[in-house]
């Protein structure tokens, strides 16, 4: 496996960096936070991303996309982390596309994928029902009723739920084989459908999520996404994809927080010398740098494994998420500490990185969750 | 089929035919073949394996054929490495020749030195030791005092070296000496080679905490070294010494990646057992997966960094790989002690105790962890 970026991948990384350097970053995030009408992401930035074709990158050519690689898209996510960019790219442009691409429901593919590619629709994926991520706990239920179904249940922490045009909801459904435990399935519902209530939460990093309550929402058989694989395995792979991209984002956050900190160590003086000359800080910095180098390797490995459909993808994803969560935690915490008092101020940048890092760590399973999952998948 | 996959195929079948079965079994410290004049082969297989690999040039695969190598490119060498790992083959010969002084001679040495030393090294006939550290210069290596006086066609060396690993078993030493005292401390150093049987060389073994005596004090009293045994220019040995150190760090950075040991995970499962697929000790389970992730990341990083060096020629990362790899190895043995419990304290019949003790030296030898962190902070991060 090649652990070096090829020319095309390097180009997209540089282009994403240049673009986001101009159009995102902590100052933009602060403006978003202070905007009373904020939707939890930057509408103008999303518009620009659409113009650049980012939501179409992973969409297959037959549906109007560019069929680009995950390694390529991963470079963008890493830069999204570096520049704290807020947009529906992860959920709609990456997870929504991945899920639909893998589905065998041609109707939905033909209907939604082109819309995503053109930036004309936003989705949300409703998985978690517990405050601590645990996809084994699904109580939201599809119950057969008069030849159709009704959907009931509550979903928490649904990213982009506040702006989505449609939701993909993970729900239990009675097994087709009698006496067996319920299966899970993926249901597509329009966000305007009767019986859905949406309550928004503002997060520490100025993004928004929603709690969704479904009460007797009518669902037809057509609204259940079909796959050629078990829904359980599709869900695991979807979560792995999510966590690999979050790992790329966390790596970007760590890299930038580290860069800011190194700049500060070279400019701030105390005791008549630059604070970067203190060995206590040098060793902690060197250690952090080594950790970030390790993070780069596992993120690239994980993205390539996605492209190559590696059998161990779930294990690699958990390893990547566990590792990058710790690296980002370390880089942002050390960042604050090494800035001293100014690191605690809202005016300074490092705090924005701390907040974003924590949210991305918790999303779809934190360090602890993924250590456990990796151990389990390693056979112990 | 590409050339590389053809090469892989032929390598695989050659190895299948030529690597003796007993050379694919897990090994302990005592099973390592270090070669040299005094080496007693542990088994016929050990000898056959070394001879066959050496005759292919595969003990030093990237060296030119005329110097005992096989002239492989980096990609082919990687394929060979992977195929060796895949069959869990033991290294046919290990030591400071092929991994340290060999590359330095190739880079800086004269034709004479290359012809004289490299082929014998590759065949495992001559075993080398490293005379760098002295009683008063360890981390501050450039402060070394061992003196060499220049008599035109030869040098006379006087001084003391310490921590010379396997000094008493080695055939030749590569040694840092001061050839000029009138210049700055980095400028007057030379790297010289001499036979350990030369008059005036004495070694005295030092016992380690692990009970073995892997290293020695080495006394040099009026030792004659021929002038053509200087690697590179006289007084310009610091550059050679540092080049060699990067190779040493690279080798040490690979620590613990030996494919021939039973994996720590298997040992944990054997000792602790599983219930419903979970290891019967939650704390060890957590430590183990944490370690496995770091280990995996470290291996990937070493792979990535090598690939980057091959593609763009940049890369200043051996300090990081050495630092991280050796710290990981220490963690590994702490973990193994927890896994094996009090059994691992047995001095005679459980190998863990002594390996655990020996691992403490990993973050000291080849430059301490603190020195590696200094190198990263100064050279890579630019912190002054
Ligand atoms: C198992 C083993 C095998 C060895 N084999 C060989 C060999 O074959 N040939 C050979 O030449 N040498 C060998 N060595 C020696 C090794 O290279 C030295 O021990 C090492 O470089 C450290 O030097 P020192 O022991 O003098 O410690 P010191 O340099 O005295 O260091 C003592 C402590 O101070 C710290 N320290 C020193 N300077 C700094 C600084 N600037 N900043 C922060 N901390 C600092 C060190 O990190 C260490 O913790 C071996 C050592 C071991 C343990």
Short mmCIF file of C-alpha atoms in Angstrom, two decimals, chain A residues 1 3-4 258 265-266 276-277 279 282-283 285-287 289-291 293-294 296-298 301 319 322-323 367 371-372 374-376 378-380, chain B residues 265 269 274 277-279 285-286 288-289 292-294 296-297 300-301 303-304 307 317 320 323-324 370 373-374 376-378 380-384:
data_model
loop_
_atom_site.label_atom_id
_atom_site.label_comp_id
_atom_site.label_asym_id
_atom_site.label_seq_id
_atom_site.Cartn_x
_atom_site.Cartn_y
_atom_site.Cartn_z
CA UNK A 1 0.00 0.00 0.00
CA UNK A 3 1.59 5.74 2.03
CA UNK A 4 2.64 8.74 -0.02
CA UNK A 258 0.53 22.56 17.02
CA UNK A 265 7.10 29.47 21.36
CA UNK A 266 9.26 31.31 18.84
CA UNK A 276 10.92 27.87 22.96
CA UNK A 277 14.44 27.66 24.35
CA UNK A 279 13.89 22.27 27.30
CA UNK A 282 10.98 21.53 23.69
CA UNK A 283 10.58 17.94 24.77
CA UNK A 285 6.72 19.76 21.63
CA UNK A 286 8.97 17.11 20.12
CA UNK A 287 6.85 14.39 21.61
CA UNK A 289 5.31 16.28 16.83
CA UNK A 290 6.13 12.57 16.88
CA UNK A 291 2.52 11.79 17.78
CA UNK A 293 3.57 12.09 12.50
CA UNK A 294 2.04 8.82 13.69
CA UNK A 296 -0.59 11.23 9.56
CA UNK A 297 0.35 7.64 8.84
CA UNK A 298 -2.73 6.02 10.30
CA UNK A 301 -3.60 4.19 5.80
CA UNK A 319 -7.56 2.52 15.54
CA UNK A 322 -8.77 6.36 18.91
CA UNK A 323 -5.30 7.57 17.98
CA UNK A 367 -11.33 7.41 22.27
CA UNK A 371 -10.28 1.41 21.87
CA UNK A 372 -12.89 -1.09 22.93
CA UNK A 374 -10.55 -2.07 18.06
CA UNK A 375 -9.74 -4.60 20.78
CA UNK A 376 -12.90 -6.51 20.08
CA UNK A 378 -8.63 -7.68 17.02
CA UNK A 379 -10.00 -10.78 18.65
CA UNK A 380 -9.79 -9.87 22.31
CA UNK B 265 -1.59 -10.49 21.82
CA UNK B 269 -4.79 -14.64 25.16
CA UNK B 274 -11.16 -14.89 26.74
CA UNK B 277 -14.41 -12.79 23.00
CA UNK B 278 -13.07 -10.39 25.61
CA UNK B 279 -9.77 -10.71 27.39
CA UNK B 285 -6.99 -5.31 27.53
CA UNK B 286 -7.01 -1.54 27.41
CA UNK B 288 -2.74 -3.87 25.08
CA UNK B 289 -4.94 -2.28 22.45
CA UNK B 292 -1.04 -2.23 19.53
CA UNK B 293 -2.41 0.95 18.00
CA UNK B 294 0.77 2.88 18.74
CA UNK B 296 0.83 -0.18 14.23
CA UNK B 297 1.10 3.60 13.77
CA UNK B 300 3.18 2.67 9.24
CA UNK B 301 5.19 5.78 9.94
CA UNK B 303 7.00 2.74 6.04
CA UNK B 304 5.68 6.16 5.09
CA UNK B 307 8.61 5.95 0.97
CA UNK B 317 12.91 11.42 11.03
CA UNK B 320 11.63 10.25 15.98
CA UNK B 323 12.66 7.62 20.20
CA UNK B 324 9.18 6.27 19.68
CA UNK B 370 16.17 12.99 25.65
CA UNK B 373 13.86 14.89 21.56
CA UNK B 374 16.54 17.59 21.51
CA UNK B 376 13.64 16.94 16.92
CA UNK B 377 13.10 20.21 18.77
CA UNK B 378 16.17 21.90 17.34
CA UNK B 380 12.96 19.83 12.89
CA UNK B 381 10.89 22.27 14.93
CA UNK B 382 13.51 25.01 14.93
CA UNK B 383 13.15 25.73 18.65
CA UNK B 384 16.31 27.44 19.80
#
